[in-house]
Coordinates of C-alpha atoms and ligand atoms in Angstrom, one line a residue:
M214 CA 80.1 136.0 82.7
V215 CA 82.5 136.3 79.9
K216 CA 84.7 139.6 80.0
S217 CA 85.5 140.2 76.6
S218 CA 87.3 143.5 76.5
H219 CA 91.0 143.7 76.1
E220 CA 91.7 144.6 79.4
Q221 CA 90.2 141.4 81.0
R222 CA 92.3 139.1 79.1
E223 CA 94.4 137.5 82.2
P224 CA 98.0 136.4 80.8
A225 CA 98.1 132.7 81.7
I226 CA 99.7 129.0 80.9
I227 CA 97.2 126.1 81.1
T228 CA 98.9 122.9 81.6
I229 CA 96.5 119.8 80.4
F230 CA 97.2 116.6 81.9
G231 CA 96.0 114.0 79.8
V232 CA 96.4 116.5 76.3
S233 CA 96.8 113.3 74.1
G234 CA 93.4 112.0 75.3
D235 CA 89.7 112.1 74.0
L236 CA 88.7 115.0 75.8
S237 CA 91.9 117.0 74.8
R238 CA 91.4 116.2 71.3
R239 CA 87.9 116.7 70.8
K240 CA 87.2 119.6 73.3
L241 CA 89.8 121.3 74.8
L242 CA 92.3 122.1 72.1
P243 CA 89.5 123.0 69.6
A244 CA 88.3 125.7 72.0
L245 CA 91.3 126.7 72.9
Y246 CA 91.7 127.1 68.4
N247 CA 88.2 128.8 68.6
L248 CA 89.0 131.2 71.3
A249 CA 92.1 132.4 70.0
K250 CA 91.0 132.9 66.5
A251 CA 88.0 134.8 68.0
N252 CA 90.7 137.1 69.6
I253 CA 88.9 136.6 73.2
I254 CA 92.3 135.1 75.1
S255 CA 95.0 137.1 75.8
E256 CA 98.2 137.4 73.2
H257 CA 100.0 135.8 76.1
T258 CA 98.2 132.4 76.5
Y259 CA 100.6 129.4 76.6
I260 CA 99.7 125.6 76.6
V261 CA 101.6 123.1 78.0
G262 CA 100.6 119.6 77.0
V263 CA 101.4 116.8 79.6
S264 CA 101.4 113.4 78.2
R265 CA 102.9 109.9 79.4
R266 CA 104.1 108.7 76.5
E267 CA 106.3 110.6 73.8
L268 CA 104.3 113.1 71.7
T269 CA 105.3 116.2 69.6
V270 CA 103.7 119.7 69.0
D271 CA 103.4 118.5 65.3
R272 CA 101.7 115.5 66.4
L273 CA 99.1 116.8 68.3
I274 CA 98.5 120.1 65.7
D275 CA 98.1 117.4 63.1
D276 CA 95.1 116.0 65.0
L277 CA 94.0 119.3 66.0
E278 CA 93.6 119.9 62.3
E279 CA 92.1 116.7 61.3
H280 CA 89.4 117.1 64.1
L281 CA 88.5 120.6 62.7
T282 CA 88.7 119.0 59.0
S283 CA 86.2 116.3 60.1
S284 CA 83.6 118.7 61.9
R285 CA 83.8 120.9 58.4
R286 CA 85.4 124.0 59.8
K287 CA 87.8 126.2 57.7
I288 CA 91.3 125.7 59.1
D289 CA 92.5 129.1 59.7
Q290 CA 96.5 128.6 59.3
H291 CA 97.1 131.8 61.2
T292 CA 95.3 130.6 64.5
I293 CA 97.2 127.2 64.1
N294 CA 100.6 129.0 63.8
W295 CA 99.6 130.9 66.9
L296 CA 98.7 127.7 68.6
K297 CA 101.7 126.2 67.7
D298 CA 104.0 128.8 68.8
R299 CA 102.8 128.8 72.1
L300 CA 102.3 125.0 72.5
T301 CA 104.7 122.7 74.9
I302 CA 105.0 119.0 75.4
Q303 CA 106.3 118.1 78.5
V304 CA 106.3 114.3 79.0
M305 CA 106.3 112.9 82.4
D306 CA 105.7 109.8 85.1
L307 CA 102.9 111.4 87.1
D308 CA 104.1 109.0 89.9
E309 CA 107.4 110.7 89.8
Q310 CA 107.9 113.8 92.0
S311 CA 110.8 115.1 90.1
D312 CA 109.2 115.3 87.0
F313 CA 107.0 118.1 88.8
K314 CA 109.7 120.0 89.6
K315 CA 111.0 119.6 85.8
L316 CA 107.2 120.8 84.8
R317 CA 107.9 124.0 87.2
D318 CA 111.2 124.8 85.7
T319 CA 109.1 124.6 82.1
L320 CA 106.5 127.0 83.4
D321 CA 109.0 129.4 84.8
R322 CA 111.1 129.5 81.6
I323 CA 108.4 130.2 79.7
E324 CA 107.2 133.2 82.0
D325 CA 110.9 134.3 81.9
K326 CA 111.0 134.3 78.5
V327 CA 107.7 136.6 77.8
S328 CA 108.7 138.6 81.0
V329 CA 104.6 138.6 82.4
C330 CA 103.6 137.0 85.5
L331 CA 101.2 134.0 84.2
S332 CA 98.4 132.4 86.0
R333 CA 98.8 128.9 86.3
L334 CA 95.6 126.6 85.3
F335 CA 96.1 122.9 85.8
Y336 CA 93.4 120.9 83.6
L337 CA 93.0 117.4 84.8
A338 CA 91.9 115.8 81.7
V339 CA 92.3 112.4 83.4
P340 CA 90.2 109.9 85.1
V341 CA 88.4 110.8 88.4
S342 CA 90.7 108.2 90.3
A343 CA 93.9 110.1 89.3
F344 CA 92.9 113.5 90.8
S345 CA 93.9 113.4 94.6
P346 CA 97.5 111.8 93.8
L347 CA 97.8 114.7 90.9
V348 CA 96.5 117.4 92.8
S349 CA 99.1 116.4 95.7
M350 CA 102.0 116.0 93.5
I351 CA 101.0 119.7 91.8
G352 CA 100.8 121.0 95.7
A353 CA 104.4 119.5 96.6
A354 CA 106.2 120.9 93.7
G355 CA 104.8 124.4 94.8
L356 CA 102.9 125.0 91.3
N357 CA 99.7 125.9 93.5
K358 CA 101.3 129.1 94.4
G359 CA 100.6 130.8 91.3
C360 CA 103.6 132.3 89.1
Q361 CA 106.9 132.2 90.4
H362 CA 106.8 135.8 91.9
A363 CA 103.5 134.6 93.3
N364 CA 101.2 137.5 92.4
V365 CA 98.8 136.0 90.3
E366 CA 97.0 132.7 91.4
S367 CA 97.1 128.9 90.4
R368 CA 93.8 127.5 89.4
L369 CA 92.7 123.7 89.3
L370 CA 90.4 122.6 86.6
I371 CA 88.5 119.5 87.1
E372 CA 85.9 117.3 85.5
K373 CA 83.0 115.9 86.6
P374 CA 82.0 113.0 88.0
F375 CA 83.2 114.6 91.2
G376 CA 83.8 111.3 93.3
Y377 CA 81.7 108.3 93.0
D378 CA 79.1 108.7 96.0
I379 CA 78.9 111.2 98.9
K380 CA 81.8 109.6 100.8
S381 CA 84.5 109.8 98.2
A382 CA 83.0 113.0 97.0
K383 CA 84.0 114.8 100.6
L384 CA 87.3 112.6 100.8
L385 CA 88.2 114.3 97.2
I386 CA 87.0 117.9 98.2
G387 CA 89.1 117.4 101.4
D388 CA 92.4 116.1 99.5
I389 CA 91.9 119.1 96.9
L390 CA 91.7 121.4 99.5
K391 CA 95.3 120.6 101.1
S392 CA 96.7 122.3 97.7
F393 CA 94.1 124.5 96.1
K394 CA 91.6 127.1 98.0
E395 CA 87.8 126.6 97.2
H396 CA 88.0 129.9 94.9
E397 CA 90.9 128.5 93.0
T398 CA 88.9 125.1 92.0
Y399 CA 86.9 125.2 89.1
R400 CA 84.7 122.0 88.9
I401 CA 83.7 121.8 85.4
D402 CA 79.8 120.9 84.5
H403 CA 79.9 122.2 80.8
Y404 CA 76.3 121.8 80.8
L405 CA 76.3 125.4 82.9
A406 CA 77.7 126.7 80.0
K407 CA 75.6 126.0 77.3
E408 CA 73.8 129.1 76.2
T409 CA 70.3 127.8 76.8
V410 CA 70.9 126.7 80.3
Q411 CA 72.5 130.0 81.1
N412 CA 69.1 131.6 79.6
I413 CA 67.3 130.1 82.1
L414 CA 67.8 132.6 84.7
I415 CA 67.3 135.3 82.3
L416 CA 63.7 133.9 81.2
R417 CA 62.8 133.5 84.8
S418 CA 64.3 136.9 86.1
Q419 CA 63.1 138.8 82.9
N420 CA 59.8 137.8 82.1
P421 CA 57.1 138.4 84.9
V422 CA 54.5 136.2 83.3
L423 CA 56.9 133.1 84.3
E424 CA 58.2 134.4 87.5
A425 CA 54.3 134.9 88.7
S426 CA 53.7 131.5 87.7
W427 CA 56.8 129.6 89.0
G428 CA 55.6 127.1 91.4
H429 CA 53.3 124.2 92.6
K430 CA 50.1 126.7 92.1
Y431 CA 50.4 127.0 88.3
I432 CA 53.0 124.0 87.4
K433 CA 52.0 120.6 87.4
S434 CA 55.2 119.0 86.7
I435 CA 58.5 119.4 85.1
T436 CA 60.8 117.1 83.3
I437 CA 64.5 117.5 82.5
R438 CA 65.8 115.3 79.8
A439 CA 69.1 114.4 78.3
I440 CA 68.9 111.5 75.6
E441 CA 71.5 110.6 73.5
S442 CA 71.6 108.4 70.2
I443 CA 75.4 107.6 70.8
G444 CA 76.3 104.6 73.0
I445 CA 79.1 104.5 75.3
E446 CA 81.9 105.0 72.4
N447 CA 84.8 103.2 73.8
R448 CA 84.6 104.4 77.0
V449 CA 84.0 100.9 78.8
D450 CA 86.8 101.8 82.0
F451 CA 84.6 105.0 82.6
Y452 CA 81.2 103.8 82.1
E453 CA 81.5 100.7 84.1
Q454 CA 82.4 102.9 86.8
T455 CA 80.1 105.5 86.1
G456 CA 76.9 104.4 84.8
A457 CA 74.1 107.0 83.5
F458 CA 72.8 108.0 86.7
R459 CA 76.2 109.5 87.9
D460 CA 77.5 110.8 84.2
V461 CA 74.3 112.8 83.8
I462 CA 72.0 113.0 86.3
Q463 CA 74.1 113.7 89.6
S464 CA 75.8 116.1 87.8
H465 CA 74.5 118.2 84.6
L466 CA 70.8 117.5 85.6
M467 CA 70.8 118.1 89.2
Q468 CA 72.5 121.5 88.3
I469 CA 69.9 122.4 85.8
L470 CA 67.2 121.2 88.1
A471 CA 68.8 123.7 90.9
L472 CA 68.7 126.6 88.0
I473 CA 65.0 125.9 87.3
T474 CA 64.2 125.6 91.2
M475 CA 66.1 128.2 93.2
E476 CA 64.9 131.3 94.4
M477 CA 65.7 134.6 92.2
P478 CA 68.6 136.3 93.9
E479 CA 68.4 140.0 93.9
S480 CA 71.2 140.2 91.5
I481 CA 72.7 137.8 89.3
N482 CA 76.3 137.4 90.4
T483 CA 78.8 134.6 91.4
D484 CA 78.2 134.3 95.2
S485 CA 74.2 135.1 95.2
V486 CA 74.1 132.1 92.6
H487 CA 76.0 129.7 94.2
R488 CA 74.0 130.7 97.4
A489 CA 70.5 130.1 96.0
K490 CA 71.6 126.6 94.1
V491 CA 72.8 125.4 97.2
S492 CA 69.8 126.3 99.0
V493 CA 67.5 124.6 97.0
L494 CA 69.7 121.5 96.5
E495 CA 69.4 121.3 100.0
Q496 CA 65.8 120.6 99.4
I497 CA 65.9 118.1 96.7
Q498 CA 64.7 115.2 97.7
A499 CA 64.9 111.5 96.2
P500 CA 61.8 109.2 96.0
R501 CA 61.2 107.5 99.5
R502 CA 62.6 104.0 99.5
E503 CA 59.0 102.3 99.4
M504 CA 58.5 104.6 96.2
M505 CA 61.7 103.5 94.3
V506 CA 60.0 100.9 92.2
S507 CA 57.4 103.2 90.9
Q508 CA 59.6 106.7 90.9
S509 CA 63.2 105.6 89.0
V510 CA 63.7 103.7 86.4
R511 CA 67.0 102.0 85.7
G512 CA 67.7 100.3 81.9
Q513 CA 70.3 99.0 79.9
Y514 CA 70.6 98.9 76.1
R515 CA 70.8 95.1 74.7
G516 CA 74.4 94.2 73.7
Y517 CA 75.9 96.8 76.4
T518 CA 77.2 93.5 78.3
E519 CA 78.8 92.2 75.0
E520 CA 80.4 95.7 74.1
V521 CA 82.0 95.8 77.4
D522 CA 83.1 92.2 77.6
N523 CA 81.0 92.1 81.2
T524 CA 78.3 89.4 81.1
E525 CA 77.3 90.2 84.4
S526 CA 77.3 94.2 84.0
I527 CA 74.5 95.6 85.8
T528 CA 75.6 99.2 85.1
E529 CA 72.7 101.2 83.8
T530 CA 72.9 103.2 80.4
Y531 CA 69.3 104.6 80.8
A532 CA 68.3 106.4 84.4
S533 CA 65.3 108.4 85.5
A534 CA 63.9 109.4 88.6
I535 CA 61.3 111.7 90.1
F536 CA 62.5 114.1 92.7
S537 CA 60.9 116.6 94.9
I538 CA 61.1 119.6 96.7
D539 CA 59.1 120.0 100.3
N540 CA 58.9 124.0 100.5
D541 CA 56.4 126.5 99.5
R542 CA 57.0 127.1 96.2
W543 CA 57.6 123.4 94.9
R544 CA 55.3 121.1 97.2
G545 CA 53.9 118.5 95.2
V546 CA 55.4 119.0 92.1
P547 CA 57.2 115.8 90.6
L548 CA 60.7 116.8 89.1
K549 CA 61.5 114.4 86.8
L550 CA 65.2 113.9 85.5
E551 CA 66.1 111.9 82.9
T552 CA 68.8 110.4 80.8
G553 CA 69.8 107.5 78.4
K554 CA 72.3 106.3 75.9
A555 CA 71.6 104.6 72.3
M556 CA 68.3 106.4 72.3
N557 CA 66.3 107.4 69.4
E558 CA 67.5 110.9 69.2
K559 CA 70.0 113.5 70.7
L560 CA 67.5 115.7 72.8
T561 CA 68.1 117.8 75.6
E562 CA 65.2 119.9 76.9
I563 CA 63.5 121.0 79.9
V564 CA 59.7 120.6 80.0
V565 CA 57.6 122.5 82.2
E566 CA 53.9 121.8 81.8
F567 CA 51.4 124.2 83.3
K568 CA 47.8 122.9 85.3
S569 CA 45.1 123.3 83.4
R570 CA 42.5 126.1 84.8
Q571 CA 39.6 123.9 84.6
R572 CA 41.1 120.6 85.2
P573 CA 44.4 121.3 87.4
E574 CA 45.3 117.4 86.9
E575 CA 45.6 118.0 83.3
A576 CA 48.4 120.2 81.7
S577 CA 47.4 123.2 79.2
N578 CA 50.5 125.4 78.5
I579 CA 53.8 123.9 78.3
L580 CA 57.1 125.8 78.1
T581 CA 59.7 123.7 76.9
V582 CA 63.2 125.2 76.8
K583 CA 65.3 123.2 73.7
I584 CA 68.9 123.2 75.0
Q585 CA 70.0 120.3 72.2
P586 CA 70.3 119.8 69.0
E587 CA 68.7 123.1 68.7
D588 CA 68.6 125.9 71.2
G589 CA 65.5 127.6 71.4
V590 CA 62.2 128.5 73.4
I591 CA 58.7 127.2 72.9
L592 CA 55.3 127.8 74.8
D593 CA 52.2 126.0 73.8
V594 CA 49.4 128.2 74.0
R595 CA 45.8 127.6 73.8
V596 CA 43.5 129.7 71.4
K597 CA 40.1 129.6 69.8
V598 CA 39.8 127.6 66.4
P599 CA 39.1 130.3 63.9
G600 CA 35.1 129.9 62.9
F601 CA 31.8 129.5 64.3
G602 CA 32.5 127.1 66.8
E603 CA 34.0 127.1 70.2
A604 CA 36.9 124.5 69.7
V605 CA 40.2 125.2 71.8
E606 CA 43.3 124.3 70.1
T607 CA 47.2 124.4 71.3
I608 CA 49.7 126.3 68.8
P609 CA 53.4 126.7 69.4
V610 CA 55.1 130.3 69.7
D611 CA 58.5 129.3 69.2
F612 CA 61.9 130.8 69.1
Y613 CA 64.9 129.2 67.9
Y614 CA 68.5 130.6 68.0
K615 CA 69.4 129.2 64.5
E616 CA 66.9 131.6 63.1
R617 CA 69.3 134.6 63.6
K618 CA 71.9 133.5 61.1
S619 CA 74.6 136.0 62.1
L620 CA 74.8 135.2 65.6
K621 CA 77.6 133.3 66.8
Y622 CA 78.3 132.4 70.3
P623 CA 80.7 130.1 72.1
D624 CA 80.3 126.2 72.7
A625 CA 80.1 125.1 76.4
Y626 CA 84.0 124.3 76.2
E627 CA 85.2 127.6 74.9
R628 CA 82.8 129.2 77.4
V629 CA 84.5 127.1 80.3
I630 CA 87.9 127.6 79.3
A631 CA 87.3 131.3 78.7
D632 CA 85.9 131.9 82.6
A633 CA 88.6 129.8 83.9
L634 CA 90.9 131.9 82.3
H635 CA 89.3 135.1 83.5
G636 CA 88.6 134.0 86.9
D637 CA 85.1 134.0 86.9
R638 CA 83.7 130.8 88.7
T639 CA 80.0 131.6 88.4
L640 CA 79.4 128.3 85.7
F641 CA 81.5 126.3 87.9
A642 CA 80.1 123.8 90.6
T643 CA 81.0 124.5 94.3
S644 CA 81.8 121.9 96.5
E645 CA 78.9 122.4 98.5
E646 CA 76.7 122.1 95.3
V647 CA 78.7 118.8 94.7
L648 CA 78.2 117.5 98.3
E649 CA 74.2 118.2 98.1
S650 CA 73.8 116.9 94.8
W651 CA 75.3 113.7 95.9
R652 CA 73.5 113.7 99.2
A653 CA 69.8 113.9 96.8
S654 CA 71.1 111.1 94.6
Q655 CA 72.6 108.6 97.5
P656 CA 69.2 106.9 98.0
I657 CA 68.6 106.0 94.8
L658 CA 72.2 104.5 94.2
D659 CA 71.6 102.9 97.5
A660 CA 68.2 101.4 96.7
W661 CA 69.7 100.4 93.1
A662 CA 72.9 98.8 94.7
D663 CA 70.8 96.9 97.0
G664 CA 68.9 95.4 93.9
D665 CA 65.5 97.2 95.1
V666 CA 65.0 98.3 91.2
Q667 CA 65.2 95.6 88.6
L668 CA 67.4 96.7 85.5
E669 CA 64.9 97.1 82.1
L670 CA 66.6 96.0 79.3
Y671 CA 66.0 98.0 76.1
E672 CA 66.6 97.9 72.5
K673 CA 69.1 100.6 70.7
G674 CA 67.2 103.5 69.6
A675 CA 64.1 103.0 71.8
S676 CA 62.2 106.1 72.4
S677 CA 61.6 105.3 76.2
V678 CA 62.2 102.8 78.5
V679 CA 59.0 100.9 80.1
Ligands
LIG719 C1 79.1 114.3 79.6 C2 79.3 112.4 79.8 O1 79.1 114.8 80.7 O2 78.1 114.8 78.8 C3 78.8 111.8 78.5 O3 80.1 112.1 80.2 C4 78.0 112.6 77.6 O4 78.3 110.4 78.7 C5 78.0 114.0 77.5 O5 78.0 112.0 76.2 C6 77.0 114.7 76.8 O6 77.1 116.3 76.2 P1 76.7 116.8 75.4 O7 77.0 118.5 75.5 O8 76.8 115.9 74.1 O9 75.2 116.8 75.7

């Protein structure tokens, strides 16, 4: 977890490959700005932005200021200057090994100038197809060995999807291991860094009322939903290769499902949380082949094929599937994961339906953990309607973080970068987790690829698909 005391802030250089891209502009640089402003990162934090084409620090800073202004944030000039002083641009041909040697010289020079050993973080904000060649170039240039005196480590930060299927995920993991050890690899799943997602472990471990009823005896169903009103937003190539299932279900939602269904470890530390997650991920099962039609849905919003200029495209922009876990705690509980683009609203939530005592097939209490757009927790409880009658009604007992006006907490990317800078891997996915999540997903992807489940067309702004 983030350690905010001054002693814990590690001096570091973050090299961002793809610094002029969308991810870096919208998420990474604003996150670094906010961390610097909040004084959470070391005074000795340096950023090297790698770009294939000519780029200047001024241009990058202008873009950052424009982004901050468009998200209605007041610009803190002191922090902007702080970042500007610590930013270097490295124009590189990523196929040219000699350019990686030049990058190493740049990192050495920055270290020499400040006379501090700096952890070296390499953030690959580039398409997944570029990961393996890039990691091998980084390794071949000796950039995987930490600072030039080799007494602090190098870390690799990569973004999901980690592969395209189980086979490519295994290859990617193997390729990365040739240059970076598992504990030096930080696989980012920014959903794990969302405040309410972290809250799942606290809700479960600190509330005996929930822990005691956590399982098939009391729970009727669980739904984890992440729908969005936006479409694919010009990410044509990425989306055509990825689709909704790989983009969100196989990664973000499967991770949340693991946190919801795992056995609670004795203490919440990096290793025990990862062990508990892997152990339940191993047990998650996709629908059986003969149930695929009734238990999985793939949809595409109307107008998608024109948008991507491919009339033949069968890429799904909506996906849902019902998973199961055949163990003593979860046997028989449907675990539904759902995601979609161009839906009627932006909503990320976990809905846990508890069985009615009199009629177990019906739901009574419902626990909703709201993740977006607002973070909060709602428990629907059954109470008597006041008066002479015996009628019963359901009322929500709710709590929203926004009600605590003075409360400020980091956004997901701030958390991800701060944790990676501090060497804390708790909120990152391990290779075992990634592989298990592909294993659980693969039967659905295979059945869909074989055309077992028909693609449903839906209107933009729909509230549901079929
Ligand atoms: C990303 C997906 O991982 O998550 C995007 O690639 C999606 O397609 C995004 O829009 C959603 O993230 P958030 O934090 O806005 O819910």
